Amino acid sequence: MTGTELRRAAMAMIDAELDHAVADLSRMVAVDTTFPPGAGYADFAALMEGLLSDLPMTTARVSVPEDLWRVARGPARGERVNLIADTAGDGPVCSLYFHVDTVCAASGWKTDPFTLTEADGKLLGLGAADMKGAVAAAVHALRVAQKLDLPLAYRPQLLLCTDEEGGLYPGIRYLAEQGLIAGHLLNFNGSAGPRIWGGCFGSFNLQVTVTGFAAHAADRSKQGVNAIEAALPMMQAVQDLRPVVTARTSALPVPPGAAPLAAQIAVTVAEGGTCGGQVPDRFTFLISRRYAPEEDFTEARAEIETAIRAACPAGATLDVDLIGHLIPTADPEGPHTARWIRAVQEGFGYAPDDFVKYAAASASDSGYIQRAGVLQEINLGGLIRPESNAHGAQEHTTRADLAALAKTILSYLAADFAPDLNPDN
C-alpha cells in the first residue's frame, strides 16, 4: 500500500478497534489522581508503563524534588511522578503533553466518578474529557500506526505530567527546566472545537489559615477566639476586591463579538470547626486569582494579602501560603500551527473557515515551557467541549470525539500527511 492508503487503513482501524481505547480510558479513570492531594501519580505511571509496553518506546520516571512542591500547610501529598515515553530512531521529535491529575470529584455525580460508565452516547468519568481521554486517544493512534507499520514524520515523545490542576510546581515546568522536552510540542489540555490557541491568563491559589483560641462554646469567660467568625471579614474583603479586579481586562484575542477577558478572584474552598460545643480555633479558606498577562503576579498577590490582613480582627492570627501557581502563556502560534490545524480538520471534519483564534481566562502550565526558553510555539487540542462539563459532575467525552482525536494525532504524525506544511521537511 502507498502511504496514503496506509493512512486511510489506519483511520478505519481507529474506528474498528476503538473498544481498546475505551478499555484503556476505563483503567485510567479508575486510578485516583485527584489534586489535591495528587497522591496517585506513581500508580498512574505504573499503569501507563504497562499500556505502553507493546509500543517501541522506552519510559522513564522523573519526580519533582519535594523541596520544590511541598508547602507545610498545603494540601499536596505523595511523590510527584512524571512519565516520559520516548520513541527510538532518527528524525525530528514531536512531544505530546498531557497532565494526569484531575480536579476533585464535584457533588452531583450520579455515577461513580472513578468508574468509566457508558450511557446515552457518553463516556462518563472523572478526567474523561480533561484529560485522560486524550491520553487514551494518543495511545490508540500509536498502536494503530505500529500495527500497520505506518511511516511517521515525527518520533513521538509522550509527557505525562503532574500538578496542572493547581499545584505549586507542575511537572512540565520541571521537565522544561531540566531540558527534558524534545522537538516541538502539542498540548492536549484544550478544546475539541476548531480553535487556534491565542494564549491564556495565569492563576494562583492562596491558602489562608486563620488561628483563634478554642474554648467551651458556652463559657465566655475563657475569651475564646472564633476562627470562623474572624475569617468572615477577611472573606468579605476578598469580595470587596472583586469589582476592582474584574475591571482589569486583557488585550488577548477573543472570539468575534465576545467581551475582553477580565481578571477574576473568588473564595473557592472554606473549612473549619470541630463540633457544636467548641469555639473553633482554626479555619482555612482558599483564594483563587486569575490574572492577565498585563498584570504583575507579585503586585496581584500583595493586593490580596494587604486587604485580608487589614481585615483580620484582634485576637486572631493568620498565615498565607501560595499553594498553586500557573503563569500566563504568551501567543503560542508558530511554524507547525498550520499543519496542526489541517490535522484537526482531518480528524474532526472541520472546514478551514471554522477556525477562530482566541485566548482564555483559564490557565495553563505551558507558560513555564515558554519561560524556560525551551519553546515558544505550543499548539493546543483535546476533548473538552462546553457540554462535556469538565471539572463538574458527570464529566464525559464521546466515542466519536475519542476516535476523532486519535485520527487527528495519527494524521499529524504521519509522514505523508500535508508534507507541504511540515516545517521540518
Short mmCIF file of C-alpha atoms in Angstrom, two decimals:
data_model
loop_
_atom_site.label_atom_id
_atom_site.label_comp_id
_atom_site.label_asym_id
_atom_site.label_seq_id
_atom_site.Cartn_x
_atom_site.Cartn_y
_atom_site.Cartn_z
CA MET A 1 0.00 0.00 0.00
CA THR A 2 1.05 3.59 -0.57
CA GLY A 3 1.46 5.96 2.36
CA THR A 4 -1.95 7.48 1.67
CA GLU A 5 -3.57 4.06 1.50
CA LEU A 6 -1.93 3.07 4.77
CA ARG A 7 -3.19 6.21 6.44
CA ARG A 8 -6.72 5.53 5.21
CA ALA A 9 -6.47 2.00 6.56
CA ALA A 10 -5.29 3.44 9.87
CA MET A 11 -8.30 5.76 10.06
CA ALA A 12 -10.59 2.78 9.50
CA MET A 13 -8.75 0.75 12.15
CA ILE A 14 -9.10 3.56 14.70
CA ASP A 15 -12.88 3.21 14.35
CA ALA A 16 -12.91 -0.58 14.18
CA GLU A 17 -10.74 -1.06 17.29
CA LEU A 18 -12.00 1.86 19.37
CA ASP A 19 -13.05 -0.53 22.14
CA HIS A 20 -9.34 -0.83 23.01
CA ALA A 21 -9.13 2.92 23.63
CA VAL A 22 -12.29 2.85 25.72
CA ALA A 23 -10.88 -0.01 27.79
CA ASP A 24 -7.64 1.94 28.33
CA LEU A 25 -9.61 5.00 29.39
CA SER A 26 -11.58 2.90 31.86
CA ARG A 27 -8.35 1.78 33.53
CA MET A 28 -7.04 5.35 33.64
CA VAL A 29 -10.20 6.74 35.20
CA ALA A 30 -10.02 4.05 37.89
CA VAL A 31 -6.69 5.43 39.14
CA ASP A 32 -7.40 8.30 41.54
CA THR A 33 -5.12 11.19 40.56
CA THR A 34 -7.23 13.98 42.02
CA PHE A 35 -5.42 17.12 43.04
CA PRO A 36 -5.41 17.84 45.87
CA PRO A 37 -3.67 15.79 47.11
CA GLY A 38 -2.21 14.20 43.97
CA ALA A 39 -1.26 11.00 45.76
CA GLY A 40 -1.90 8.66 42.82
CA TYR A 41 0.79 9.71 40.36
CA ALA A 42 3.03 6.69 40.90
CA ASP A 43 0.07 4.35 40.37
CA PHE A 44 -0.83 6.13 37.14
CA ALA A 45 2.77 5.93 35.93
CA ALA A 46 2.75 2.19 36.60
CA LEU A 47 -0.48 1.81 34.62
CA MET A 48 0.94 3.75 31.67
CA GLU A 49 4.18 1.76 31.71
CA GLY A 50 2.05 -1.33 31.19
CA LEU A 51 -0.14 0.21 28.49
CA LEU A 52 2.90 1.42 26.54
CA SER A 53 4.90 -1.79 26.89
CA ASP A 54 3.78 -3.11 23.49
CA LEU A 55 4.96 0.03 21.70
CA PRO A 56 8.56 0.72 20.59
CA MET A 57 9.03 3.25 23.38
CA THR A 58 11.25 3.50 26.43
CA THR A 59 9.80 5.01 29.58
CA ALA A 60 11.47 6.95 32.38
CA ARG A 61 10.07 8.30 35.62
CA VAL A 62 11.08 11.81 36.62
CA SER A 63 9.99 13.01 40.06
CA VAL A 64 9.85 16.67 41.02
CA PRO A 65 12.07 17.22 44.09
CA GLU A 66 9.99 17.59 47.23
CA ASP A 67 11.53 20.89 48.23
CA LEU A 68 10.09 22.47 45.06
CA TRP A 69 6.44 21.48 45.53
CA ARG A 70 6.00 20.87 49.26
CA VAL A 71 4.17 23.53 51.30
CA ALA A 72 3.94 22.75 55.02
CA ARG A 73 0.29 23.77 55.28
CA GLY A 74 -0.50 22.88 51.66
CA PRO A 75 -2.73 20.02 50.51
CA ALA A 76 -0.25 18.25 48.18
CA ARG A 77 0.81 14.77 49.28
CA GLY A 78 2.78 11.95 47.67
CA GLU A 79 5.61 11.63 45.14
CA ARG A 80 5.27 13.84 42.05
CA VAL A 81 5.99 11.17 39.42
CA ASN A 82 6.09 12.29 35.79
CA LEU A 83 6.47 9.74 33.00
CA ILE A 84 8.38 10.34 29.76
CA ALA A 85 7.96 7.84 26.91
CA ASP A 86 10.45 8.22 24.07
CA THR A 87 10.43 6.57 20.64
CA ALA A 88 13.74 5.27 19.35
CA GLY A 89 15.13 6.21 15.97
CA ASP A 90 16.23 9.18 13.95
CA GLY A 91 14.29 12.18 12.75
CA PRO A 92 12.60 15.11 14.48
CA VAL A 93 10.67 14.64 17.71
CA CYS A 94 7.12 15.76 18.46
CA SER A 95 6.29 15.93 22.17
CA LEU A 96 2.70 15.16 23.15
CA TYR A 97 1.87 16.68 26.52
CA PHE A 98 -0.82 15.52 28.96
CA HIS A 99 -1.46 16.32 32.61
CA VAL A 100 -2.60 13.24 34.50
CA ASP A 101 -4.17 14.92 37.53
CA THR A 102 -7.85 15.74 37.78
CA VAL A 103 -9.82 18.08 39.98
CA CYS A 104 -11.65 16.55 42.92
CA ALA A 105 -14.99 14.95 42.15
CA ALA A 106 -17.76 17.54 42.39
CA SER A 107 -21.02 16.85 44.18
CA GLY A 108 -23.83 15.75 41.92
CA TRP A 109 -22.28 12.71 40.27
CA LYS A 110 -24.98 10.14 39.51
CA THR A 111 -22.40 7.52 38.58
CA ASP A 112 -19.12 6.56 40.24
CA PRO A 113 -16.62 9.19 39.01
CA PHE A 114 -13.83 6.59 39.16
CA THR A 115 -15.70 4.04 37.05
CA LEU A 116 -16.00 4.80 33.34
CA THR A 117 -19.69 4.47 32.55
CA GLU A 118 -21.11 4.43 29.03
CA ALA A 119 -24.66 5.74 28.84
CA ASP A 120 -26.72 7.77 26.38
CA GLY A 121 -23.80 8.08 23.99
CA LYS A 122 -21.46 9.45 26.67
CA LEU A 123 -18.32 8.08 28.33
CA LEU A 124 -18.73 9.37 31.89
CA GLY A 125 -15.84 9.52 34.32
CA LEU A 126 -13.61 11.95 36.18
CA GLY A 127 -10.94 13.05 33.70
CA ALA A 128 -12.71 11.60 30.66
CA ALA A 129 -12.57 14.98 28.92
CA ASP A 130 -9.85 16.69 30.97
CA MET A 131 -7.70 14.90 30.10
CA LYS A 132 -7.27 11.15 30.45
CA GLY A 133 -9.41 10.65 27.35
CA ALA A 134 -6.73 12.46 25.33
CA VAL A 135 -4.09 10.07 26.70
CA ALA A 136 -6.22 7.09 25.60
CA ALA A 137 -6.68 8.63 22.14
CA ALA A 138 -2.94 9.13 21.69
CA VAL A 139 -2.07 5.59 22.78
CA HIS A 140 -4.74 4.26 20.40
CA ALA A 141 -3.28 6.26 17.50
CA LEU A 142 0.24 4.99 18.20
CA ARG A 143 -0.89 1.37 18.45
CA VAL A 144 -2.70 1.59 15.13
CA ALA A 145 0.34 3.18 13.49
CA GLN A 146 2.51 0.34 14.81
CA LYS A 147 0.14 -2.39 13.64
CA LEU A 148 0.15 -1.02 10.10
CA ASP A 149 3.82 -0.02 10.14
CA LEU A 150 2.73 3.47 9.13
CA PRO A 151 5.71 5.73 8.30
CA LEU A 152 5.82 8.71 10.67
CA ALA A 153 7.19 12.20 10.10
CA TYR A 154 7.99 12.53 13.81
CA ARG A 155 9.18 10.38 16.66
CA PRO A 156 6.52 10.85 19.34
CA GLN A 157 7.56 11.67 22.89
CA LEU A 158 4.78 11.35 25.47
CA LEU A 159 4.95 13.63 28.51
CA LEU A 160 2.57 12.52 31.28
CA CYS A 161 2.83 15.21 33.92
CA THR A 162 1.70 16.20 37.40
CA ASP A 163 0.02 19.08 39.21
CA GLU A 164 -1.54 21.12 36.40
CA GLU A 165 -4.79 21.47 38.34
CA GLY A 166 -3.37 23.88 40.89
CA GLY A 167 -0.01 22.65 42.10
CA LEU A 168 2.86 24.88 43.11
CA TYR A 169 5.44 23.30 40.80
CA PRO A 170 3.82 21.48 37.84
CA GLY A 171 5.69 18.54 36.38
CA ILE A 172 6.00 20.08 32.91
CA ARG A 173 7.77 23.06 34.48
CA TYR A 174 10.37 20.77 35.98
CA LEU A 175 10.84 18.83 32.73
CA ALA A 176 11.28 22.09 30.81
CA GLU A 177 13.80 23.47 33.28
CA GLN A 178 15.76 20.20 33.18
CA GLY A 179 15.90 20.26 29.35
CA LEU A 180 13.91 17.02 29.01
CA ILE A 181 11.42 18.18 26.36
CA ALA A 182 12.39 17.36 22.80
CA GLY A 183 11.23 18.76 19.47
CA HIS A 184 8.07 20.86 19.27
CA LEU A 185 5.06 20.33 21.49
CA LEU A 186 1.34 19.56 21.21
CA ASN A 187 -0.71 20.26 24.35
CA PHE A 188 -3.92 18.20 24.69
CA ASN A 189 -5.44 20.19 27.55
CA GLY A 190 -7.74 22.01 25.17
CA SER A 191 -10.85 22.05 23.09
CA ALA A 192 -12.31 19.57 20.62
CA GLY A 193 -13.58 22.58 18.70
CA PRO A 194 -12.00 24.45 15.76
CA ARG A 195 -9.77 26.73 17.78
CA ILE A 196 -6.39 28.35 17.25
CA TRP A 197 -4.94 28.96 20.69
CA GLY A 198 -4.11 32.58 21.45
CA GLY A 199 -2.60 32.12 24.90
CA CYS A 200 -4.14 32.42 28.37
CA PHE A 201 -4.13 34.04 31.79
CA GLY A 202 -2.11 32.97 34.78
CA SER A 203 -3.63 31.78 38.05
CA PHE A 204 -2.59 31.35 41.65
CA ASN A 205 -4.15 29.97 44.82
CA LEU A 206 -3.56 31.45 48.27
CA GLN A 207 -4.46 29.31 51.26
CA VAL A 208 -5.34 31.45 54.28
CA THR A 209 -5.11 29.77 57.68
CA VAL A 210 -6.89 31.66 60.48
CA THR A 211 -5.99 30.71 64.06
CA GLY A 212 -8.13 31.62 67.06
CA PHE A 213 -8.44 30.21 70.58
CA ALA A 214 -10.53 27.14 71.40
CA ALA A 215 -12.94 27.31 74.35
CA HIS A 216 -16.26 25.92 75.54
CA ALA A 217 -18.94 27.37 73.32
CA ALA A 218 -20.98 28.50 76.37
CA ASP A 219 -18.11 29.79 78.52
CA ARG A 220 -17.41 33.37 77.52
CA SER A 221 -15.00 33.92 80.42
CA LYS A 222 -12.38 31.83 78.62
CA GLN A 223 -12.05 34.55 75.98
CA GLY A 224 -12.28 32.10 73.12
CA VAL A 225 -11.48 33.50 69.68
CA ASN A 226 -13.74 32.05 67.00
CA ALA A 227 -11.57 31.45 63.93
CA ILE A 228 -14.60 31.12 61.63
CA GLU A 229 -16.06 34.43 62.73
CA ALA A 230 -12.62 36.02 62.47
CA ALA A 231 -12.37 34.82 58.86
CA LEU A 232 -15.68 36.36 57.80
CA PRO A 233 -14.41 39.96 57.41
CA MET A 234 -11.38 38.64 55.58
CA MET A 235 -13.51 36.75 53.09
CA GLN A 236 -15.66 39.85 52.74
CA ALA A 237 -12.50 41.80 51.93
CA VAL A 238 -11.95 39.40 49.04
CA GLN A 239 -15.48 40.08 47.82
CA ASP A 240 -14.87 43.82 48.09
CA LEU A 241 -11.82 43.41 45.83
CA ARG A 242 -13.83 41.70 43.11
CA PRO A 243 -15.08 44.80 41.22
CA VAL A 244 -11.57 46.25 41.33
CA VAL A 245 -10.04 43.04 39.98
CA THR A 246 -12.63 42.28 37.31
CA ALA A 247 -12.30 45.80 35.91
CA ARG A 248 -8.86 44.79 34.64
CA THR A 249 -9.12 43.41 31.12
CA SER A 250 -6.62 41.96 28.69
CA ALA A 251 -5.73 42.60 25.06
CA LEU A 252 -5.58 38.84 24.38
CA PRO A 253 -7.74 37.83 21.38
CA VAL A 254 -11.35 36.74 21.94
CA PRO A 255 -13.97 35.26 19.58
CA PRO A 256 -15.81 37.79 17.40
CA GLY A 257 -18.32 39.77 19.45
CA ALA A 258 -17.05 38.50 22.81
CA ALA A 259 -16.17 40.84 25.66
CA PRO A 260 -12.49 41.34 26.59
CA LEU A 261 -11.14 38.76 29.02
CA ALA A 262 -11.20 40.03 32.59
CA ALA A 263 -9.24 39.13 35.72
CA GLN A 264 -11.06 37.08 38.35
CA ILE A 265 -10.98 36.49 42.10
CA ALA A 266 -13.02 34.13 44.27
CA VAL A 267 -13.05 32.17 47.51
CA THR A 268 -13.22 28.58 46.32
CA VAL A 269 -12.66 26.48 49.47
CA ALA A 270 -13.63 27.13 53.12
CA GLU A 271 -13.44 24.69 56.00
CA GLY A 272 -13.04 24.59 59.78
CA GLY A 273 -14.62 23.80 63.13
CA THR A 274 -14.91 20.52 65.02
CA CYS A 275 -18.21 20.35 66.89
CA GLY A 276 -21.10 22.45 68.12
CA GLY A 277 -19.84 22.68 71.70
CA GLN A 278 -16.47 24.25 70.98
CA VAL A 279 -15.32 27.65 69.76
CA PRO A 280 -13.33 26.74 66.62
CA ASP A 281 -9.67 27.70 66.78
CA ARG A 282 -8.78 27.03 63.15
CA PHE A 283 -10.32 27.89 59.80
CA THR A 284 -8.87 27.83 56.30
CA PHE A 285 -10.09 29.29 53.06
CA LEU A 286 -8.67 29.34 49.57
CA ILE A 287 -8.49 32.40 47.33
CA SER A 288 -8.30 31.74 43.59
CA ARG A 289 -6.98 34.60 41.45
CA ARG A 290 -6.73 34.58 37.66
CA TYR A 291 -4.53 37.34 36.33
CA ALA A 292 -4.00 38.78 32.87
CA PRO A 293 -0.57 38.79 31.20
CA GLU A 294 -0.62 42.57 31.58
CA GLU A 295 -0.73 42.22 35.39
CA ASP A 296 2.19 41.61 37.71
CA PHE A 297 1.91 38.49 39.88
CA THR A 298 3.76 39.99 42.85
CA GLU A 299 1.52 43.03 42.88
CA ALA A 300 -1.64 40.92 42.48
CA ARG A 301 -0.67 38.73 45.43
CA ALA A 302 0.31 41.71 47.60
CA GLU A 303 -3.03 43.40 46.90
CA ILE A 304 -4.89 40.41 48.31
CA GLU A 305 -2.65 39.96 51.34
CA THR A 306 -2.88 43.64 52.23
CA ALA A 307 -6.68 43.51 52.12
CA ILE A 308 -7.12 40.39 54.24
CA ARG A 309 -4.51 41.36 56.83
CA ALA A 310 -6.22 44.71 57.29
CA ALA A 311 -9.50 42.85 57.88
CA CYS A 312 -8.08 40.39 60.45
CA PRO A 313 -9.70 41.14 63.83
CA ALA A 314 -7.81 41.41 67.09
CA GLY A 315 -7.08 38.12 68.84
CA ALA A 316 -6.83 36.10 65.62
CA THR A 317 -3.70 35.38 63.60
CA LEU A 318 -3.36 34.35 60.00
CA ASP A 319 -0.87 32.65 57.71
CA VAL A 320 -0.96 32.95 53.93
CA ASP A 321 0.61 30.23 51.75
CA LEU A 322 0.98 30.16 48.00
CA ILE A 323 -0.04 26.58 47.18
CA GLY A 324 -0.56 26.79 43.42
CA HIS A 325 0.68 28.98 40.57
CA LEU A 326 0.46 28.86 36.77
CA ILE A 327 1.97 31.77 34.86
CA PRO A 328 0.38 33.28 31.72
CA THR A 329 1.03 31.76 28.31
CA ALA A 330 2.02 34.21 25.58
CA ASP A 331 0.77 33.84 22.00
CA PRO A 332 1.88 30.26 21.22
CA GLU A 333 1.26 30.18 17.45
CA GLY A 334 4.24 29.03 15.39
CA PRO A 335 5.52 27.26 12.27
CA HIS A 336 3.74 23.96 12.99
CA THR A 337 0.34 25.56 13.64
CA ALA A 338 -0.93 25.37 10.05
CA ARG A 339 -0.23 21.64 9.84
CA TRP A 340 -1.83 21.04 13.22
CA ILE A 341 -4.97 22.87 12.10
CA ARG A 342 -5.05 20.72 8.96
CA ALA A 343 -4.79 17.60 11.14
CA VAL A 344 -7.72 18.76 13.31
CA GLN A 345 -9.73 19.25 10.11
CA GLU A 346 -8.84 15.72 9.06
CA GLY A 347 -9.75 14.17 12.39
CA PHE A 348 -12.87 16.12 13.37
CA GLY A 349 -14.16 17.10 9.95
CA TYR A 350 -14.00 20.87 10.36
CA ALA A 351 -13.74 23.27 7.45
CA PRO A 352 -10.85 25.76 7.24
CA ASP A 353 -13.19 28.70 7.80
CA ASP A 354 -14.45 27.19 11.06
CA PHE A 355 -11.25 28.05 12.94
CA VAL A 356 -11.07 31.08 15.21
CA LYS A 357 -8.07 32.27 17.21
CA TYR A 358 -8.82 33.21 20.80
CA ALA A 359 -7.32 33.14 24.27
CA ALA A 360 -8.85 32.20 27.62
CA ALA A 361 -9.02 33.38 31.21
CA SER A 362 -8.37 29.78 32.24
CA ALA A 363 -4.72 28.99 32.96
CA SER A 364 -2.20 26.52 31.58
CA ASP A 365 1.16 25.22 32.71
CA SER A 366 2.51 25.88 29.19
CA GLY A 367 3.77 29.30 30.24
CA TYR A 368 6.56 27.59 32.17
CA ILE A 369 7.79 25.96 28.95
CA GLN A 370 7.99 29.36 27.31
CA ARG A 371 9.71 30.94 30.32
CA ALA A 372 12.31 28.17 30.43
CA GLY A 373 13.27 29.12 26.88
CA VAL A 374 12.58 25.62 25.58
CA LEU A 375 9.73 26.51 23.21
CA GLN A 376 7.55 29.46 22.33
CA GLU A 377 5.24 27.56 19.99
CA ILE A 378 2.67 25.28 21.68
CA ASN A 379 -0.30 24.01 19.69
CA LEU A 380 -3.43 23.08 21.58
CA GLY A 381 -6.06 20.39 21.07
CA GLY A 382 -8.07 17.97 23.15
CA LEU A 383 -11.51 16.66 24.02
CA ILE A 384 -13.09 19.48 26.03
CA ARG A 385 -16.41 20.85 24.83
CA PRO A 386 -18.81 23.16 26.70
CA GLU A 387 -21.26 20.29 27.08
CA SER A 388 -18.63 17.83 28.38
CA ASN A 389 -18.77 19.50 31.84
CA ALA A 390 -15.06 19.24 32.52
CA HIS A 391 -14.34 19.87 36.23
CA GLY A 392 -18.01 19.20 37.05
CA ALA A 393 -20.35 16.32 37.86
CA GLN A 394 -20.94 13.81 35.05
CA GLU A 395 -17.84 14.90 33.13
CA HIS A 396 -17.76 12.99 29.86
CA THR A 397 -16.45 12.58 26.37
CA THR A 398 -17.84 10.52 23.49
CA ARG A 399 -16.63 7.67 21.32
CA ALA A 400 -16.85 9.96 18.30
CA ASP A 401 -14.54 12.55 19.85
CA LEU A 402 -12.16 9.88 21.15
CA ALA A 403 -11.84 8.49 17.61
CA ALA A 404 -11.59 11.97 16.08
CA LEU A 405 -8.71 12.97 18.36
CA ALA A 406 -6.89 9.69 17.66
CA LYS A 407 -7.26 10.38 13.91
CA THR A 408 -6.01 13.93 14.40
CA ILE A 409 -2.91 12.74 16.24
CA LEU A 410 -2.18 9.96 13.77
CA SER A 411 -2.63 12.31 10.80
CA TYR A 412 -0.29 14.89 12.27
CA LEU A 413 2.42 12.31 12.95
CA ALA A 414 2.08 10.54 9.57
CA ALA A 415 4.87 11.10 7.07
CA ASP A 416 2.61 11.53 4.05
CA PHE A 417 0.21 13.99 5.69
CA ALA A 418 0.39 17.60 4.40
CA PRO A 419 4.14 17.44 3.67
CA ASP A 420 3.98 20.95 2.20
CA LEU A 421 3.02 22.26 5.66
CA ASN A 422 5.77 20.41 7.54
CA PRO A 423 8.45 22.95 8.50
CA ASP A 424 10.82 20.11 9.47
CA ASN A 425 10.99 18.57 5.98
#
